Amino acid sequence: MDADDRPRPKGDAASLLAKEDLAPSSLDELAERIELLEAEIARIRAHRDRAAAHRSAADALFGSPKT
């Protein structure tokens, strides 16, 4: 099983964030949280794109893995 196919652990950061109560947060705090999360999403997308490019280069050099 590929690491990408494994289920996410229940205690990972995204799961913990999703459980947080947002009710006590002010509008400014919510806006700041959104900015931070959008920056994190951009960072993750950039990493994913680099990983995909690396994988494509490896597949081009060595051939696609057989499944």
PDB file of N, CA and C in Angstrom:
ATOM      1  N   MET A   1       0.855  -1.171   0.000  1.00  0.00           N
ATOM      2  CA  MET A   1       0.000   0.000   0.000  1.00  0.00           C
ATOM      3  C   MET A   1       0.901   1.235   0.000  1.00  0.00           C
ATOM      4  N   ASP A   2       0.629   2.161  -0.902  1.00  0.00           N
ATOM      5  CA  ASP A   2       1.361   3.416  -0.958  1.00  0.00           C
ATOM      6  C   ASP A   2       1.052   4.254   0.275  1.00  0.00           C
ATOM      7  N   ALA A   3       2.012   5.093   0.657  1.00  0.00           N
ATOM      8  CA  ALA A   3       1.793   5.987   1.804  1.00  0.00           C
ATOM      9  C   ALA A   3       0.592   6.903   1.548  1.00  0.00           C
ATOM     10  N   ASP A   4       0.371   7.268   0.278  1.00  0.00           N
ATOM     11  CA  ASP A   4      -0.744   8.154  -0.065  1.00  0.00           C
ATOM     12  C   ASP A   4      -2.097   7.464   0.090  1.00  0.00           C
ATOM     13  N   ASP A   5      -2.109   6.133   0.072  1.00  0.00           N
ATOM     14  CA  ASP A   5      -3.355   5.379   0.165  1.00  0.00           C
ATOM     15  C   ASP A   5      -3.778   5.116   1.607  1.00  0.00           C
ATOM     16  N   ARG A   6      -2.875   5.353   2.537  1.00  0.00           N
ATOM     17  CA  ARG A   6      -3.194   5.081   3.934  1.00  0.00           C
ATOM     18  C   ARG A   6      -4.189   6.105   4.469  1.00  0.00           C
ATOM     19  N   PRO A   7      -5.073   5.679   5.363  1.00  0.00           N
ATOM     20  CA  PRO A   7      -5.991   6.654   5.964  1.00  0.00           C
ATOM     21  C   PRO A   7      -5.213   7.635   6.840  1.00  0.00           C
ATOM     22  N   ARG A   8      -5.709   8.873   6.887  1.00  0.00           N
ATOM     23  CA  ARG A   8      -5.053   9.874   7.725  1.00  0.00           C
ATOM     24  C   ARG A   8      -5.285   9.541   9.186  1.00  0.00           C
ATOM     25  N   PRO A   9      -4.278   9.758  10.010  1.00  0.00           N
ATOM     26  CA  PRO A   9      -4.479   9.536  11.440  1.00  0.00           C
ATOM     27  C   PRO A   9      -5.546  10.475  11.984  1.00  0.00           C
ATOM     28  N   LYS A  10      -6.306   9.999  12.950  1.00  0.00           N
ATOM     29  CA  LYS A  10      -7.406  10.801  13.490  1.00  0.00           C
ATOM     30  C   LYS A  10      -6.907  12.021  14.254  1.00  0.00           C
ATOM     31  N   GLY A  11      -5.688  12.015  14.722  1.00  0.00           N
ATOM     32  CA  GLY A  11      -5.165  13.127  15.499  1.00  0.00           C
ATOM     33  C   GLY A  11      -4.287  14.063  14.695  1.00  0.00           C
ATOM     34  N   ASP A  12      -4.368  14.024  13.370  1.00  0.00           N
ATOM     35  CA  ASP A  12      -3.508  14.904  12.575  1.00  0.00           C
ATOM     36  C   ASP A  12      -3.974  16.345  12.688  1.00  0.00           C
ATOM     37  N   ALA A  13      -3.147  17.268  12.262  1.00  0.00           N
ATOM     38  CA  ALA A  13      -3.405  18.698  12.450  1.00  0.00           C
ATOM     39  C   ALA A  13      -4.716  19.144  11.808  1.00  0.00           C
ATOM     40  N   ALA A  14      -5.004  18.684  10.598  1.00  0.00           N
ATOM     41  CA  ALA A  14      -6.228  19.107   9.912  1.00  0.00           C
ATOM     42  C   ALA A  14      -7.469  18.631  10.663  1.00  0.00           C
ATOM     43  N   SER A  15      -7.439  17.421  11.162  1.00  0.00           N
ATOM     44  CA  SER A  15      -8.579  16.904  11.926  1.00  0.00           C
ATOM     45  C   SER A  15      -8.777  17.680  13.218  1.00  0.00           C
ATOM     46  N   LEU A  16      -7.679  18.023  13.873  1.00  0.00           N
ATOM     47  CA  LEU A  16      -7.781  18.782  15.111  1.00  0.00           C
ATOM     48  C   LEU A  16      -8.318  20.188  14.852  1.00  0.00           C
ATOM     49  N   LEU A  17      -7.880  20.809  13.763  1.00  0.00           N
ATOM     50  CA  LEU A  17      -8.389  22.139  13.414  1.00  0.00           C
ATOM     51  C   LEU A  17      -9.888  22.101  13.142  1.00  0.00           C
ATOM     52  N   ALA A  18     -10.329  21.060  12.475  1.00  0.00           N
ATOM     53  CA  ALA A  18     -11.744  20.955  12.122  1.00  0.00           C
ATOM     54  C   ALA A  18     -12.631  20.805  13.351  1.00  0.00           C
ATOM     55  N   LYS A  19     -12.070  20.338  14.449  1.00  0.00           N
ATOM     56  CA  LYS A  19     -12.852  20.133  15.670  1.00  0.00           C
ATOM     57  C   LYS A  19     -12.888  21.369  16.569  1.00  0.00           C
ATOM     58  N   GLU A  20     -12.053  22.362  16.280  1.00  0.00           N
ATOM     59  CA  GLU A  20     -11.989  23.543  17.140  1.00  0.00           C
ATOM     60  C   GLU A  20     -13.295  24.338  17.081  1.00  0.00           C
ATOM     61  N   ASP A  21     -13.707  24.831  18.225  1.00  0.00           N
ATOM     62  CA  ASP A  21     -14.891  25.671  18.315  1.00  0.00           C
ATOM     63  C   ASP A  21     -14.533  27.073  17.846  1.00  0.00           C
ATOM     64  N   LEU A  22     -15.224  27.553  16.831  1.00  0.00           N
ATOM     65  CA  LEU A  22     -14.943  28.874  16.282  1.00  0.00           C
ATOM     66  C   LEU A  22     -15.805  29.963  16.917  1.00  0.00           C
ATOM     67  N   ALA A  23     -16.794  29.588  17.692  1.00  0.00           N
ATOM     68  CA  ALA A  23     -17.739  30.542  18.270  1.00  0.00           C
ATOM     69  C   ALA A  23     -17.078  31.666  19.061  1.00  0.00           C
ATOM     70  N   PRO A  24     -16.058  31.391  19.882  1.00  0.00           N
ATOM     71  CA  PRO A  24     -15.481  32.492  20.656  1.00  0.00           C
ATOM     72  C   PRO A  24     -14.574  33.430  19.843  1.00  0.00           C
ATOM     73  N   SER A  25     -14.318  33.116  18.593  1.00  0.00           N
ATOM     74  CA  SER A  25     -13.401  33.917  17.770  1.00  0.00           C
ATOM     75  C   SER A  25     -14.081  35.177  17.250  1.00  0.00           C
ATOM     76  N   SER A  26     -13.312  36.260  17.259  1.00  0.00           N
ATOM     77  CA  SER A  26     -13.821  37.518  16.712  1.00  0.00           C
ATOM     78  C   SER A  26     -13.708  37.485  15.189  1.00  0.00           C
ATOM     79  N   LEU A  27     -14.319  38.456  14.539  1.00  0.00           N
ATOM     80  CA  LEU A  27     -14.222  38.545  13.077  1.00  0.00           C
ATOM     81  C   LEU A  27     -12.773  38.721  12.641  1.00  0.00           C
ATOM     82  N   ASP A  28     -12.010  39.529  13.374  1.00  0.00           N
ATOM     83  CA  ASP A  28     -10.593  39.720  13.047  1.00  0.00           C
ATOM     84  C   ASP A  28      -9.807  38.421  13.214  1.00  0.00           C
ATOM     85  N   GLU A  29     -10.087  37.687  14.274  1.00  0.00           N
ATOM     86  CA  GLU A  29      -9.401  36.410  14.498  1.00  0.00           C
ATOM     87  C   GLU A  29      -9.750  35.411  13.405  1.00  0.00           C
ATOM     88  N   LEU A  30     -11.014  35.396  12.997  1.00  0.00           N
ATOM     89  CA  LEU A  30     -11.419  34.486  11.922  1.00  0.00           C
ATOM     90  C   LEU A  30     -10.742  34.864  10.608  1.00  0.00           C
ATOM     91  N   ALA A  31     -10.647  36.160  10.317  1.00  0.00           N
ATOM     92  CA  ALA A  31      -9.980  36.613   9.096  1.00  0.00           C
ATOM     93  C   ALA A  31      -8.502  36.220   9.120  1.00  0.00           C
ATOM     94  N   GLU A  32      -7.861  36.379  10.265  1.00  0.00           N
ATOM     95  CA  GLU A  32      -6.450  35.999  10.399  1.00  0.00           C
ATOM     96  C   GLU A  32      -6.281  34.492  10.208  1.00  0.00           C
ATOM     97  N   ARG A  33      -7.199  33.739  10.780  1.00  0.00           N
ATOM     98  CA  ARG A  33      -7.136  32.275  10.646  1.00  0.00           C
ATOM     99  C   ARG A  33      -7.283  31.864   9.181  1.00  0.00           C
ATOM    100  N   ILE A  34      -8.198  32.511   8.479  1.00  0.00           N
ATOM    101  CA  ILE A  34      -8.393  32.217   7.052  1.00  0.00           C
ATOM    102  C   ILE A  34      -7.115  32.515   6.272  1.00  0.00           C
ATOM    103  N   GLU A  35      -6.482  33.656   6.555  1.00  0.00           N
ATOM    104  CA  GLU A  35      -5.231  34.011   5.872  1.00  0.00           C
ATOM    105  C   GLU A  35      -4.150  32.968   6.117  1.00  0.00           C
ATOM    106  N   LEU A  36      -4.029  32.532   7.368  1.00  0.00           N
ATOM    107  CA  LEU A  36      -3.030  31.518   7.700  1.00  0.00           C
ATOM    108  C   LEU A  36      -3.309  30.193   6.986  1.00  0.00           C
ATOM    109  N   LEU A  37      -4.569  29.796   6.970  1.00  0.00           N
ATOM    110  CA  LEU A  37      -4.935  28.546   6.309  1.00  0.00           C
ATOM    111  C   LEU A  37      -4.732  28.633   4.801  1.00  0.00           C
ATOM    112  N   GLU A  38      -5.050  29.787   4.200  1.00  0.00           N
ATOM    113  CA  GLU A  38      -4.829  29.954   2.763  1.00  0.00           C
ATOM    114  C   GLU A  38      -3.340  29.909   2.429  1.00  0.00           C
ATOM    115  N   ALA A  39      -2.502  30.483   3.292  1.00  0.00           N
ATOM    116  CA  ALA A  39      -1.054  30.415   3.091  1.00  0.00           C
ATOM    117  C   ALA A  39      -0.566  28.973   3.191  1.00  0.00           C
ATOM    118  N   GLU A  40      -1.122  28.224   4.135  1.00  0.00           N
ATOM    119  CA  GLU A  40      -0.740  26.816   4.286  1.00  0.00           C
ATOM    120  C   GLU A  40      -1.193  25.998   3.074  1.00  0.00           C
ATOM    121  N   ILE A  41      -2.377  26.271   2.568  1.00  0.00           N
ATOM    122  CA  ILE A  41      -2.862  25.584   1.370  1.00  0.00           C
ATOM    123  C   ILE A  41      -1.934  25.872   0.193  1.00  0.00           C
ATOM    124  N   ALA A  42      -1.506  27.113   0.035  1.00  0.00           N
ATOM    125  CA  ALA A  42      -0.578  27.475  -1.050  1.00  0.00           C
ATOM    126  C   ALA A  42       0.743  26.738  -0.894  1.00  0.00           C
ATOM    127  N   ARG A  43       1.230  26.624   0.336  1.00  0.00           N
ATOM    128  CA  ARG A  43       2.487  25.909   0.596  1.00  0.00           C
ATOM    129  C   ARG A  43       2.351  24.430   0.244  1.00  0.00           C
ATOM    130  N   ILE A  44       1.231  23.836   0.599  1.00  0.00           N
ATOM    131  CA  ILE A  44       0.993  22.425   0.310  1.00  0.00           C
ATOM    132  C   ILE A  44       0.870  22.196  -1.189  1.00  0.00           C
ATOM    133  N   ARG A  45       0.158  23.078  -1.884  1.00  0.00           N
ATOM    134  CA  ARG A  45       0.019  22.949  -3.338  1.00  0.00           C
ATOM    135  C   ARG A  45       1.371  23.059  -4.031  1.00  0.00           C
ATOM    136  N   ALA A  46       2.211  23.990  -3.582  1.00  0.00           N
ATOM    137  CA  ALA A  46       3.542  24.141  -4.169  1.00  0.00           C
ATOM    138  C   ALA A  46       4.365  22.873  -3.959  1.00  0.00           C
ATOM    139  N   HIS A  47       4.268  22.296  -2.764  1.00  0.00           N
ATOM    140  CA  HIS A  47       4.994  21.053  -2.488  1.00  0.00           C
ATOM    141  C   HIS A  47       4.463  19.911  -3.357  1.00  0.00           C
ATOM    142  N   ARG A  48       3.139  19.838  -3.475  1.00  0.00           N
ATOM    143  CA  ARG A  48       2.532  18.805  -4.328  1.00  0.00           C
ATOM    144  C   ARG A  48       3.005  18.942  -5.768  1.00  0.00           C
ATOM    145  N   ASP A  49       3.047  20.180  -6.279  1.00  0.00           N
ATOM    146  CA  ASP A  49       3.474  20.407  -7.651  1.00  0.00           C
ATOM    147  C   ASP A  49       4.941  20.018  -7.853  1.00  0.00           C
ATOM    148  N   ARG A  50       5.791  20.338  -6.860  1.00  0.00           N
ATOM    149  CA  ARG A  50       7.205  19.932  -6.956  1.00  0.00           C
ATOM    150  C   ARG A  50       7.325  18.412  -6.930  1.00  0.00           C
ATOM    151  N   ALA A  51       6.535  17.770  -6.071  1.00  0.00           N
ATOM    152  CA  ALA A  51       6.573  16.308  -5.984  1.00  0.00           C
ATOM    153  C   ALA A  51       6.093  15.671  -7.291  1.00  0.00           C
ATOM    154  N   ALA A  52       5.056  16.246  -7.899  1.00  0.00           N
ATOM    155  CA  ALA A  52       4.542  15.723  -9.163  1.00  0.00           C
ATOM    156  C   ALA A  52       5.578  15.889 -10.269  1.00  0.00           C
ATOM    157  N   ALA A  53       6.261  17.035 -10.289  1.00  0.00           N
ATOM    158  CA  ALA A  53       7.296  17.260 -11.298  1.00  0.00           C
ATOM    159  C   ALA A  53       8.450  16.284 -11.107  1.00  0.00           C
ATOM    160  N   HIS A  54       8.805  16.039  -9.854  1.00  0.00           N
ATOM    161  CA  HIS A  54       9.882  15.088  -9.557  1.00  0.00           C
ATOM    162  C   HIS A  54       9.470  13.684  -9.997  1.00  0.00           C
ATOM    163  N   ARG A  55       8.233  13.328  -9.710  1.00  0.00           N
ATOM    164  CA  ARG A  55       7.729  12.011 -10.100  1.00  0.00           C
ATOM    165  C   ARG A  55       7.698  11.870 -11.619  1.00  0.00           C
ATOM    166  N   SER A  56       7.271  12.900 -12.317  1.00  0.00           N
ATOM    167  CA  SER A  56       7.224  12.864 -13.780  1.00  0.00           C
ATOM    168  C   SER A  56       8.624  12.706 -14.364  1.00  0.00           C
ATOM    169  N   ALA A  57       9.579  13.416 -13.770  1.00  0.00           N
ATOM    170  CA  ALA A  57      10.963  13.306 -14.241  1.00  0.00           C
ATOM    171  C   ALA A  57      11.498  11.890 -14.018  1.00  0.00           C
ATOM    172  N   ALA A  58      11.195  11.324 -12.856  1.00  0.00           N
ATOM    173  CA  ALA A  58      11.639   9.960 -12.564  1.00  0.00           C
ATOM    174  C   ALA A  58      10.964   8.962 -13.504  1.00  0.00           C
ATOM    175  N   ASP A  59       9.666   9.132 -13.748  1.00  0.00           N
ATOM    176  CA  ASP A  59       8.957   8.239 -14.670  1.00  0.00           C
ATOM    177  C   ASP A  59       9.526   8.350 -16.077  1.00  0.00           C
ATOM    178  N   ALA A  60       9.878   9.563 -16.497  1.00  0.00           N
ATOM    179  CA  ALA A  60      10.446   9.758 -17.828  1.00  0.00           C
ATOM    180  C   ALA A  60      11.807   9.082 -17.933  1.00  0.00           C
ATOM    181  N   LEU A  61      12.569   9.127 -16.854  1.00  0.00           N
ATOM    182  CA  LEU A  61      13.905   8.533 -16.869  1.00  0.00           C
ATOM    183  C   LEU A  61      13.864   7.024 -16.718  1.00  0.00           C
ATOM    184  N   PHE A  62      13.057   6.540 -15.799  1.00  0.00           N
ATOM    185  CA  PHE A  62      13.060   5.118 -15.465  1.00  0.00           C
ATOM    186  C   PHE A  62      11.835   4.375 -15.961  1.00  0.00           C
ATOM    187  N   GLY A  63      10.835   5.075 -16.462  1.00  0.00           N
ATOM    188  CA  GLY A  63       9.598   4.438 -16.885  1.00  0.00           C
ATOM    189  C   GLY A  63       8.593   4.439 -15.748  1.00  0.00           C
ATOM    190  N   SER A  64       7.336   4.368 -16.101  1.00  0.00           N
ATOM    191  CA  SER A  64       6.266   4.364 -15.109  1.00  0.00           C
ATOM    192  C   SER A  64       6.302   3.063 -14.324  1.00  0.00           C
ATOM    193  N   PRO A  65       5.972   3.121 -13.030  1.00  0.00           N
ATOM    194  CA  PRO A  65       5.917   1.886 -12.245  1.00  0.00           C
ATOM    195  C   PRO A  65       4.783   1.003 -12.716  1.00  0.00           C
ATOM    196  N   LYS A  66       4.997  -0.287 -12.691  1.00  0.00           N
ATOM    197  CA  LYS A  66       3.977  -1.263 -13.091  1.00  0.00           C
ATOM    198  C   LYS A  66       3.088  -1.561 -11.888  1.00  0.00           C
ATOM    199  N   THR A  67       1.762  -1.536 -12.096  1.00  0.00           N
ATOM    200  CA  THR A  67       0.836  -1.868 -11.006  1.00  0.00           C
ATOM    201  C   THR A  67       0.119  -3.151 -11.279  1.00  0.00           C
TER     202      THR A  67
END
